[in-house]
Amino acid sequence: MSELLFEIGTEEIPAGYIQPALEVLAAEAARKLNDLELAFESIRSFGTPRRLALAITGLQSRQADRRQEHIGPSKKAGFDANGNLTKAAEGFARSRGLEPGQLQVVTTPKGEYLMAVEDVKGQETAMLLPALLESLVRELVFPKSMHWAGYSMTFARPIQWLLALYDGAVVPMAFEGLTSGTTTRGHRFMAPEEVEISGIDSYLTALAGRFVIVEPAERRAKVVEEVRRAVSERAGAQGAQPVLHEGLLDTVTNLVECPCAICGSFDRKFLQLPQEALVTSMREHQKYFPVIGPDGKLLPLFVAVNNTRIADQALAASGHERVLRARLEDGLFFFNEDRKRPLADRCQELHGIVFQNKLGTMQAKSKRLAALAGLLADRIAPELRDDAVRAAHLAKADLLTTMVGEFPSLQGIMGRVYGLHDGEKPAVAQAIEEHYLPIRAGGEVPQSLLGALVGIADRLDTLVGCFAIGEKPTGNKDAFGLRRQAIGLISLLRGLQISLSLEAVATAALAGYAGVIEQKPEVVSEVVHFIRLRFENEQIATGLSQELVEAATSVAFDDPVDCLRRIEALNQIRGQENFGILAGSFKRIRNIIKDNRTTGIDEALLSEPAEKELFAALTAVRGKALPLLEQRAYQPALLAMLEIKNPVDRFFDAVMVMAENASVRQNRLNLLTALGELILRVGDISRMHVEKE
């Protein structure tokens, strides 16, 4: 078994491109080797800003010889009336490099056919590698690629060298002006010269000795170590700790080959900026790590990670401090200027921001949000109505502030900060920030009901408006992030246990667009169905079966929180033996009653003992279950319904539902329909019936 080392040396690749490229490189290499029927033990990928590399061990040295069978024309088409091979058969044989007489007749499920058996001699792996490696380079896709010089191929950045070694010998490659070799290059500044490589171990050792940590996980750990070291050595503050944001760690890891951290400081006056603004300025623009004290508050310190070792750390820190100071001066200026005008004064200027060309401006959206948030408050928490309207009115005003213009990720956060500065109620200010939550699937939801009400109004307004003008998600197209909006809405309702009618609120949201877009009633059902699909996918992703989820959603989904309770009840009771039998009986009931909707039962027409028993049992069970259903106590209600299992079984054993007498037949159908409607108050359990083999 052999080993393969392949490195693509480049100009500096953007940090966000590297990890996805390494994952694709390894996956595609594995796929191509499998297609060639070449076994291997392991595939590892390495990467830094200047290189993407692949290391494969235990690689099979040659393909195995194999026998390939090719089915050709049918026997009927392959032989003429005299039993001689036809031209079709002879052509098939030639296409496979065989003499016509070498064809065989085999029996297949479709009948007798001609078959060509081809003995294929396996090729040496060394002969297959050049084409395989070239295809890996050419087929690697990046968010943005570029041309260079006069070459036709594209890549994230210009390729400078190719290292390709198979068992220590170069894999010959020559394309687009590139030629493979046996050398790599060390750190661009500290060890730029070429170095000969003989294999994977030699590669890792040589680069480590030339200031390149090529393994991403090892480099990430080194970044963390360096940042912590810099804080402990130079912070000068007891208990100081860096804020190791995961996303920033990933970025910095792929910005450097040899991390070296520097701890710097900034003027305490900048601490008057909101903490989120300070962190965002350091993290997004400068890729610096903030530092906090034991109390969790920001200290006037930061950590920068350089790509070179620094002899004069004080000088290096001063350079970073000058750059950050300019950023923070801008931020402080923006902050002070923004606070000269109340948020409320900016609301009228929202007419200058287009929400959507066909749906109007952000000012119009704010007015709709205020109306819809007020309606939601009336239904859920009337005491919050005034605050909900106020928060919705101000929710988008911070989009016009210079701080949000400079740092879009601070929208909502700056609305809270400026709202508090303006003297708005703390609950209103908090709701301005929280109405954007959750920002992503599984993210933090609002802590306050007020923030949730505004967030629900915002999402439903967007969903209804976009669906009304035909801007629906299709395949990979979702310009307004409607899937994210729907998932966020579900998270809000579930997280704060808010029961509401989606249809009613979506109808109100559509009415808010009166005079702007056509009021099509089907838009509401389309939006609710769209939310339902996201809801079902989310529940199934947690491990629940599709049959269980759809048993609840198929009968009612208007209130997602109520639907969740029914799913939980069905899941808790499904393991009971009687439930499985009742589900089978209910499936039979659904098949018998079909489209019957009437439930009036004439006791005088009940003649058989089994149907009288079922009617009595249904009456008793309804007496127990209906109060529980009104209280949404679905599991106890289902337990009560299980009592009807035996009467149902005896009914089917002894009673002919489709009696000749039309009145008796209808009465029995009504009896079964009434039973079915009771069970459907929780879910269509027929979907959960499993046929026994």
XYZ file of C-alpha atoms in Angstrom:
693
model
C 0.000 0.000 0.000
C 1.210 3.475 -0.892
C 0.799 7.109 0.096
C -0.068 10.212 -1.899
C 0.706 13.826 -1.018
C -0.785 16.642 -3.072
C -0.460 20.359 -2.342
C -1.853 23.333 -4.266
C 0.266 26.370 -3.403
C -1.433 29.735 -3.939
C -1.534 33.401 -3.197
C -3.449 34.141 0.040
C -6.911 32.561 -0.118
C -9.763 34.343 1.737
C -10.230 32.814 5.185
C -13.846 31.827 4.638
C -12.992 29.777 1.548
C -10.453 27.445 3.123
C -12.402 25.018 5.325
C -15.189 24.371 2.781
C -12.543 23.812 0.083
C -10.682 21.292 2.247
C -13.873 19.362 2.952
C -14.766 19.228 -0.745
C -11.200 18.291 -1.701
C -11.199 15.288 0.643
C -14.722 14.186 -0.303
C -14.081 14.438 -4.042
C -10.776 12.597 -3.773
C -12.521 9.756 -1.938
C -15.307 9.647 -4.522
C -12.932 9.595 -7.478
C -10.787 6.853 -5.932
C -13.884 4.777 -5.266
C -15.004 5.279 -8.858
C -11.602 3.982 -9.989
C -11.961 1.051 -7.559
C -8.809 2.061 -5.706
C -8.910 1.311 -1.986
C -7.290 3.550 0.642
C -6.984 3.660 4.420
C -7.328 7.364 5.214
C -7.671 10.785 3.650
C -6.652 13.968 5.452
C -6.780 17.518 4.181
C -4.586 20.400 5.350
C -4.822 24.082 4.613
C -3.452 27.533 5.340
C -3.974 30.837 3.523
C -1.251 29.783 1.032
C -1.992 26.106 0.464
C -4.629 23.399 0.157
C -3.239 19.903 0.643
C -4.357 16.296 0.575
C -2.647 13.326 2.278
C -3.830 9.804 1.436
C -2.389 6.720 3.121
C -2.809 3.036 2.397
C -3.535 3.697 -1.264
C -3.894 0.615 -3.456
C -0.960 0.432 -5.879
C -2.974 -0.800 -8.871
C -6.507 -1.586 -9.841
C -7.559 -5.208 -9.583
C -8.213 -7.065 -12.800
C -11.949 -7.288 -13.253
C -14.569 -8.935 -15.382
C -17.213 -6.658 -16.869
C -20.467 -7.979 -18.269
C -22.328 -5.921 -20.871
C -25.878 -6.768 -21.896
C -26.585 -6.212 -25.594
C -29.547 -6.830 -27.891
C -32.141 -9.495 -27.161
C -31.622 -13.002 -28.481
C -34.517 -12.459 -30.882
C -32.801 -9.352 -32.337
C -29.349 -10.965 -32.245
C -30.123 -14.008 -34.390
C -31.909 -14.262 -37.712
C -34.310 -17.010 -38.780
C -31.399 -19.248 -39.736
C -29.717 -18.908 -36.345
C -26.965 -16.632 -37.617
C -25.826 -13.507 -35.776
C -27.409 -10.334 -37.097
C -25.561 -7.129 -37.912
C -26.844 -5.711 -34.604
C -25.134 -8.527 -32.712
C -21.905 -8.174 -34.706
C -21.850 -4.410 -34.080
C -22.363 -4.973 -30.357
C -19.429 -7.411 -30.279
C -17.135 -4.958 -32.102
C -18.102 -2.157 -29.730
C -16.730 -4.299 -26.889
C -13.600 -5.411 -28.747
C -14.767 -9.010 -29.121
C -15.308 -11.441 -31.967
C -19.009 -12.136 -32.621
C -18.519 -15.768 -31.664
C -17.476 -14.706 -28.149
C -20.948 -13.402 -27.324
C -22.987 -15.384 -24.817
C -26.734 -15.816 -24.362
C -28.004 -15.172 -20.815
C -31.409 -15.230 -19.187
C -32.507 -11.977 -17.513
C -35.782 -10.947 -15.859
C -36.743 -9.430 -19.221
C -35.923 -12.553 -21.237
C -32.909 -13.891 -23.127
C -30.233 -11.404 -24.198
C -26.755 -11.390 -25.700
C -23.939 -10.608 -23.299
C -20.328 -9.593 -23.875
C -17.858 -10.541 -21.170
C -14.872 -8.231 -21.063
C -11.743 -8.962 -19.044
C -10.346 -5.599 -17.993
C -6.777 -5.441 -16.794
C -6.294 -3.088 -13.877
C -4.067 -0.048 -14.352
C -1.228 1.089 -12.148
C -2.313 3.785 -9.694
C 0.627 5.947 -10.752
C -0.807 6.096 -14.277
C -4.239 7.209 -13.041
C -3.125 9.910 -10.607
C -2.199 12.780 -12.987
C -5.691 12.988 -14.488
C -7.325 12.512 -11.081
C -5.320 15.304 -9.423
C -5.812 17.692 -12.313
C -9.575 17.143 -12.146
C -9.507 17.919 -8.407
C -7.893 21.285 -9.136
C -10.139 22.187 -12.047
C -13.383 21.147 -10.371
C -12.846 22.883 -7.019
C -15.472 25.635 -6.717
C -15.234 28.796 -4.595
C -17.737 31.571 -3.822
C -15.668 33.762 -6.145
C -12.870 32.640 -8.449
C -10.425 34.556 -10.627
C -8.440 34.254 -13.842
C -4.749 35.127 -13.951
C -2.181 35.640 -16.698
C -3.409 34.155 -19.977
C -4.802 30.930 -18.538
C -8.361 29.718 -19.001
C -8.807 28.012 -15.636
C -10.090 29.786 -12.544
C -9.265 29.348 -8.857
C -9.753 31.263 -5.634
C -6.348 32.874 -6.073
C -3.482 32.338 -8.559
C -1.754 28.984 -8.141
C 1.984 29.346 -7.550
C 3.163 25.729 -7.261
C 2.019 22.122 -7.224
C 3.545 19.461 -5.001
C 2.505 15.946 -6.063
C 4.251 12.889 -4.602
C 3.287 9.255 -4.883
C 5.514 7.080 -2.702
C 8.189 9.772 -2.833
C 8.205 10.075 -6.632
C 6.741 13.072 -8.408
C 3.365 12.627 -10.080
C 3.919 14.272 -13.477
C 1.390 17.005 -14.133
C 1.531 19.862 -16.626
C -1.433 22.079 -17.377
C -2.196 25.785 -17.684
C 1.473 26.696 -17.273
C 1.758 24.683 -14.064
C 4.184 21.823 -13.536
C 4.183 19.556 -10.510
C 7.302 19.115 -8.440
C 8.725 17.835 -5.169
C 9.013 21.121 -3.290
C 6.828 23.238 -1.052
C 7.424 26.657 0.477
C 7.595 27.744 4.067
C 6.219 30.897 5.681
C 6.063 33.751 3.182
C 8.181 36.094 5.314
C 10.094 33.970 7.803
C 11.073 31.025 5.536
C 10.070 31.768 1.924
C 12.595 29.461 0.234
C 11.603 26.172 -1.400
C 12.188 22.906 0.457
C 12.366 19.342 -0.892
C 9.684 16.960 0.365
C 9.823 13.148 0.284
C 6.449 12.230 1.764
C 3.670 13.103 4.205
C 5.778 12.963 7.369
C 8.542 14.932 5.668
C 5.965 17.517 4.577
C 4.545 18.069 8.064
C 7.987 18.188 9.666
C 9.479 20.531 7.067
C 6.611 23.024 7.290
C 6.593 22.967 11.097
C 10.293 23.845 10.982
C 9.538 26.704 8.584
C 6.876 28.429 10.717
C 3.811 26.849 9.085
C 1.234 24.914 11.133
C -0.523 23.205 8.267
C -3.118 21.228 10.291
C -6.121 23.603 10.851
C -7.188 22.099 14.197
C -3.636 22.347 15.543
C -3.365 25.933 14.286
C -6.693 26.847 15.907
C -5.506 25.463 19.234
C -2.320 27.507 18.825
C -4.367 30.665 18.191
C -6.290 30.080 21.436
C -3.052 29.433 23.322
C -1.424 32.563 21.918
C -4.419 34.815 22.671
C -4.609 33.596 26.260
C -0.848 33.962 26.685
C -0.927 37.530 25.415
C -3.677 38.488 27.871
C -2.040 36.807 30.846
C 1.365 38.351 30.132
C 0.443 41.884 29.118
C -3.084 42.707 30.263
C -2.003 43.957 33.665
C -5.486 43.272 35.015
C -6.363 40.566 37.530
C -8.775 37.970 36.129
C -8.756 39.355 32.577
C -9.917 36.868 29.939
C -10.202 37.081 26.139
C -13.612 36.623 24.545
C -12.991 33.658 22.250
C -15.807 34.031 19.735
C -16.067 30.797 17.702
C -16.606 32.528 14.370
C -13.669 34.868 14.917
C -11.466 31.938 15.943
C -12.328 30.156 12.690
C -11.524 33.268 10.673
C -8.238 34.066 12.405
C -7.130 30.432 12.141
C -7.374 30.703 8.385
C -5.733 34.119 8.189
C -2.386 32.975 9.583
C 0.177 30.195 9.201
C 2.127 30.973 12.351
C -0.070 32.733 14.941
C 1.547 35.248 17.245
C -0.757 37.241 19.539
C -0.251 40.820 20.689
C -2.228 42.411 23.517
C -2.921 46.116 23.085
C -5.039 48.737 24.798
C -7.319 51.649 23.926
C -8.500 54.806 25.656
C -11.043 54.235 28.425
C -13.276 56.916 26.922
C -14.329 54.404 24.293
C -15.926 52.255 26.987
C -18.873 54.662 26.902
C -19.771 53.019 23.603
C -22.281 50.177 23.981
C -20.437 46.944 24.630
C -21.930 45.359 21.498
C -20.646 48.244 19.358
C -17.141 47.950 20.775
C -17.037 44.193 20.271
C -18.433 44.455 16.741
C -15.891 47.108 15.774
C -13.013 44.994 17.047
C -14.280 41.662 15.760
C -15.768 42.464 12.355
C -13.449 45.170 11.107
C -10.128 44.386 12.756
C -10.430 40.685 13.669
C -9.354 41.525 17.223
C -10.408 39.598 20.329
C -12.004 41.712 23.092
C -10.953 41.246 26.718
C -13.285 41.159 29.721
C -12.731 41.358 33.452
C -14.024 38.998 36.165
C -17.350 40.875 36.167
C -17.895 40.141 32.478
C -17.491 43.801 31.472
C -15.167 44.914 28.691
C -11.717 46.111 29.601
C -9.876 48.703 27.466
C -7.813 45.878 25.977
C -7.770 43.749 22.840
C -5.722 40.954 21.297
C -4.536 40.944 17.684
C -3.125 37.809 16.073
C -0.239 38.412 13.673
C 1.118 36.043 11.061
C 4.744 36.620 12.046
C 6.774 36.466 15.206
C 7.332 39.905 16.668
C 10.586 40.948 18.303
C 9.330 44.331 19.550
C 5.861 43.563 20.885
C 5.312 47.059 22.232
C 5.931 48.537 18.781
C 3.597 46.006 17.154
C 0.890 46.713 19.731
C 1.133 50.449 19.107
C 0.515 49.862 15.409
C -2.652 47.909 16.115
C -3.709 50.523 18.663
C -3.458 53.322 16.098
C -5.639 51.398 13.647
C -8.236 50.519 16.281
C -8.240 54.050 17.699
C -9.303 55.421 14.322
C -12.156 52.917 14.159
C -13.298 53.657 17.687
C -13.085 57.419 17.185
C -15.431 57.009 14.232
C -17.735 54.815 16.305
C -17.801 57.269 19.209
C -18.500 60.139 16.831
C -21.357 58.215 15.208
C -22.726 57.273 18.616
C -22.723 60.830 19.926
C -24.207 62.219 16.715
C -26.965 59.597 16.678
C -28.013 60.484 20.218
C -28.630 64.111 19.264
C -31.925 63.039 17.677
C -34.557 60.824 19.293
C -35.442 57.602 17.519
C -39.035 58.767 17.196
C -37.925 61.710 15.039
C -36.363 59.324 12.531
C -39.540 57.350 11.913
C -40.844 59.826 9.343
C -37.634 59.434 7.359
C -38.208 55.693 6.914
C -40.093 56.595 3.731
C -36.649 56.840 2.142
C -35.885 53.137 2.704
C -37.607 50.698 0.378
C -38.832 47.521 2.043
C -39.762 45.918 -1.273
C -40.493 47.628 -4.556
C -44.081 46.346 -4.744
C -44.710 46.471 -1.001
C -43.640 50.031 -0.262
C -41.282 51.620 2.217
C -40.068 50.808 5.707
C -42.287 53.629 6.954
C -45.350 51.838 5.595
C -44.099 48.582 7.090
C -43.670 50.246 10.495
C -47.281 51.430 10.411
C -48.474 47.924 9.554
C -46.314 46.466 12.341
C -47.803 48.862 14.883
C -51.354 47.919 13.865
C -50.629 44.191 13.819
C -48.692 44.229 17.102
C -51.632 46.056 18.692
C -54.040 43.415 17.417
C -51.810 40.629 18.756
C -51.612 42.317 22.143
C -55.405 42.674 22.258
C -55.733 38.918 21.801
C -52.850 37.733 23.965
C -51.994 40.404 26.563
C -54.297 43.484 26.359
C -52.309 45.246 29.073
C -49.323 45.393 26.691
C -51.179 47.019 23.819
C -49.787 50.553 24.118
C -46.227 49.337 24.630
C -46.519 46.869 21.726
C -47.669 49.630 19.375
C -44.882 51.938 20.552
C -42.160 49.289 20.188
C -43.390 48.329 16.711
C -43.492 52.001 15.696
C -39.837 52.444 16.727
C -38.586 48.986 15.717
C -37.026 50.017 12.396
C -35.971 53.573 13.255
C -32.372 52.650 14.085
C -31.854 51.650 10.443
C -31.355 55.380 9.826
C -28.620 55.776 12.437
C -25.002 56.058 11.387
C -23.975 53.310 13.818
C -26.240 50.762 12.136
C -25.165 52.094 8.758
C -21.559 51.338 9.726
C -22.357 48.072 11.550
C -25.558 46.500 10.156
C -25.328 43.635 12.646
C -26.131 46.164 15.407
C -29.680 46.780 14.169
C -32.071 46.371 17.059
C -29.236 46.600 19.576
C -28.692 50.275 18.830
C -32.466 50.760 18.811
C -32.513 49.546 22.418
C -29.560 51.716 23.406
C -30.941 54.861 21.785
C -34.453 54.134 23.051
C -33.207 54.008 26.637
C -31.256 57.210 26.051
C -34.432 58.872 24.763
C -36.376 57.907 27.868
C -38.470 55.144 26.344
C -39.768 52.507 28.731
C -37.137 49.805 29.338
C -39.632 47.166 28.178
C -40.199 49.054 24.912
C -36.452 49.486 24.342
C -35.858 45.795 25.032
C -38.605 44.847 22.576
C -36.931 46.902 19.828
C -33.851 44.711 20.132
C -35.684 41.445 20.730
C -38.039 41.620 17.764
C -35.148 40.449 15.541
C -34.676 37.289 17.664
C -34.076 34.496 16.906
C -31.503 35.569 14.348
C -30.851 31.999 13.172
C -32.350 28.541 13.620
C -31.857 27.413 17.188
C -30.871 30.924 18.261
C -31.909 32.820 21.357
C -35.576 33.819 21.468
C -36.949 37.002 23.092
C -37.094 37.041 26.869
C -40.123 39.319 26.876
C -43.615 38.742 25.505
C -43.525 42.309 24.196
C -40.501 41.602 22.006
C -42.133 38.395 20.783
C -45.334 40.196 19.782
C -43.428 42.685 17.623
C -41.296 39.859 16.180
C -44.397 37.844 15.234
C -45.943 40.887 13.566
C -42.724 41.601 11.642
C -42.367 38.057 10.308
C -46.009 37.599 9.332
C -46.052 40.973 7.583
C -43.048 39.926 5.492
C -44.364 36.436 4.752
C -47.829 37.586 3.726
C -46.550 40.492 1.649
C -44.004 38.418 -0.258
C -46.421 35.577 -0.931
C -49.050 38.053 -2.143
C -46.734 39.390 -4.866
C -45.464 35.946 -5.855
C -42.061 36.212 -4.140
C -42.182 32.636 -2.861
C -39.092 30.503 -2.174
C -38.262 28.174 -5.059
C -35.378 25.728 -4.894
C -32.294 27.716 -3.848
C -33.988 31.077 -4.358
C -35.225 32.761 -1.192
C -34.389 36.434 -1.608
C -36.256 37.559 1.514
C -35.207 34.636 3.706
C -38.805 33.485 4.049
C -37.797 30.024 5.250
C -35.782 31.669 8.010
C -38.693 33.976 8.792
C -41.070 31.023 9.127
C -38.656 29.038 11.310
C -38.114 32.131 13.472
C -41.874 32.562 13.854
C -42.268 28.940 14.964
C -39.404 29.372 17.453
C -41.073 32.476 18.902
C -44.407 30.764 19.387
C -42.849 27.622 20.835
C -40.278 29.390 23.005
C -42.797 31.665 24.719
C -45.729 29.219 24.462
C -47.881 31.734 22.577
C -51.152 30.266 21.329
C -52.729 32.111 18.437
C -54.545 31.502 15.189
C -52.072 31.825 12.338
C -54.938 32.149 9.867
C -56.551 35.011 11.780
C -53.309 36.941 12.253
C -52.188 36.324 8.651
C -55.589 37.586 7.475
C -55.070 40.746 9.508
C -51.561 41.091 8.087
C -52.940 40.831 4.549
C -55.568 43.472 5.351
C -52.723 45.786 6.339
C -51.689 45.832 2.669
C -55.115 47.073 1.535
C -54.692 49.484 -1.369
C -51.136 48.275 -1.975
C -51.629 44.696 -3.188
C -54.611 42.637 -4.274
C -56.391 40.986 -1.355
C -56.329 37.342 -2.450
C -57.782 35.034 0.248
C -55.670 32.100 -0.946
C -52.522 33.959 0.153
C -53.355 33.286 3.802
C -53.738 29.534 3.270
C -50.488 29.461 1.257
C -48.593 31.199 4.054
C -50.024 28.909 6.748
C -49.192 25.856 4.611
C -45.633 27.148 4.118
C -45.207 27.574 7.878
C -46.688 24.123 8.434
C -44.097 22.499 6.152
C -41.267 24.207 8.049
C -42.880 23.094 11.322
C -43.165 19.476 10.165
C -39.548 19.405 8.935
C -38.362 20.836 12.233
C -40.249 18.250 14.287
C -39.092 15.344 12.128
C -35.502 16.616 12.442
C -35.791 16.176 16.235
C -36.331 12.438 15.734
C -40.132 12.211 15.627
C -41.607 10.051 12.890
C -43.271 11.680 9.914
C -46.453 9.650 10.569
C -46.699 10.974 14.124
C -46.157 14.596 13.124
C -48.594 14.473 10.223
C -51.210 12.737 12.392
C -51.414 16.009 14.333
C -50.802 18.585 11.608
C -53.188 17.010 9.094
C -56.238 17.658 11.277
C -55.296 21.128 12.555
C -52.259 23.355 12.414
C -53.710 26.829 12.866
C -52.220 27.045 16.367
C -48.660 25.622 16.316
C -48.368 25.507 20.119
C -51.607 23.522 20.359
C -50.283 21.259 17.603
C -47.098 20.649 19.596
C -49.166 19.586 22.598
C -51.115 17.111 20.486
C -47.894 15.709 19.003
C -46.478 15.251 22.507
C -49.651 13.479 23.682
C -49.703 11.158 20.669
C -46.007 10.377 21.135
C -46.479 9.569 24.828
C -49.415 7.212 24.268
C -48.424 5.522 21.021
C -46.508 2.778 22.815
C -49.611 1.379 24.538
C -50.933 -1.835 23.010
C -54.556 -0.651 22.911
C -53.506 2.449 20.978
C -52.131 0.418 18.077
C -55.349 -1.600 17.893
C -57.506 1.527 18.115
C -55.417 3.182 15.364
C -56.135 0.183 13.118
C -59.844 0.351 13.906
C -59.879 4.088 13.257
C -58.242 3.515 9.887
C -61.097 1.122 9.105
C -63.622 3.711 10.274
C -62.090 6.368 8.011
C -62.355 4.021 5.036
C -66.007 3.194 5.773
C -67.412 6.660 6.478
C -65.490 8.296 3.591
C -67.167 11.669 2.970
C -69.961 11.346 5.530
C -70.077 14.434 7.755
C -73.354 14.039 9.663
C -73.202 12.856 13.266
C -76.859 12.855 14.388
C -77.710 9.494 15.985
C -81.295 8.209 16.378
C -81.294 5.825 19.350
C -84.541 4.277 18.112
C -82.683 2.942 15.071
C -80.055 1.161 17.185
C -81.149 -2.468 17.127
C -78.029 -4.597 17.535
C -76.568 -5.026 21.059
C -73.063 -4.177 19.778
C -74.154 -0.858 18.259
C -76.086 0.047 21.407
C -72.975 -0.767 23.438
C -70.825 1.404 21.148
C -73.269 4.317 21.408
C -73.275 4.055 25.198
C -69.478 3.841 25.288
C -69.150 6.836 22.960
C -71.504 8.869 25.155
C -69.489 7.983 28.268
C -66.122 8.649 26.627
C -67.298 11.991 25.243
C -68.375 12.969 28.739
C -64.859 12.315 29.997
C -62.834 13.487 26.982
C -64.567 16.705 25.898
C -63.793 18.669 29.111
C -60.195 17.476 28.879
C -60.000 18.531 25.223
C -61.299 21.977 26.126
C -58.468 22.242 28.658
C -55.983 20.963 26.021
C -55.177 18.025 28.283
C -54.649 15.781 25.296
C -52.931 12.803 26.888
C -55.670 12.174 29.498
C -58.237 12.687 26.725
C -56.527 10.033 24.618
C -56.427 7.651 27.581
C -60.173 8.125 27.965
C -60.652 7.425 24.247
C -58.775 4.138 24.563
C -61.709 2.834 26.621
C -63.743 2.641 23.427
C -61.416 0.109 21.819
C -63.295 -3.041 22.889
C -66.778 -1.754 21.998
C -65.443 -0.783 18.567
C -64.027 -4.273 18.027
C -67.329 -5.926 19.018
C -69.227 -3.510 16.770
C -67.219 -4.535 13.714
C -67.527 -8.231 14.624
C -71.315 -8.176 15.003
C -72.745 -5.279 13.005
C -73.129 -4.781 9.252
C -72.593 -1.056 8.774
C -73.832 -0.935 5.194
C -77.299 -2.310 6.019
C -79.958 -2.562 3.305
C -82.239 -0.173 5.216
C -81.050 3.324 4.225
C -81.992 4.908 7.568
C -80.228 2.228 9.605
C -77.174 2.451 7.328
C -76.985 6.253 7.699
C -77.458 6.017 11.466
C -74.533 3.588 11.758
C -72.373 5.798 9.537
C -73.265 8.768 11.758
C -72.290 6.782 14.848
C -68.853 6.009 13.392
C -68.451 9.592 12.147
C -69.174 10.959 15.632
C -66.543 8.621 17.048
C -64.110 9.685 14.346
C -64.649 13.390 14.991
C -63.891 12.901 18.675
C -60.557 11.217 17.932
C -59.728 13.795 15.249
C -59.800 16.470 17.932
C -56.308 15.177 18.774
C -55.038 13.665 15.531
C -55.618 11.358 12.626
C -54.300 8.257 14.357
C -55.013 6.137 11.278
C -51.732 7.539 9.912
C -49.915 5.946 12.846
C -51.299 2.449 12.241
C -48.579 -0.057 11.405
C -49.646 -3.166 9.515
C -48.389 -6.344 11.173
C -46.600 -8.763 8.909
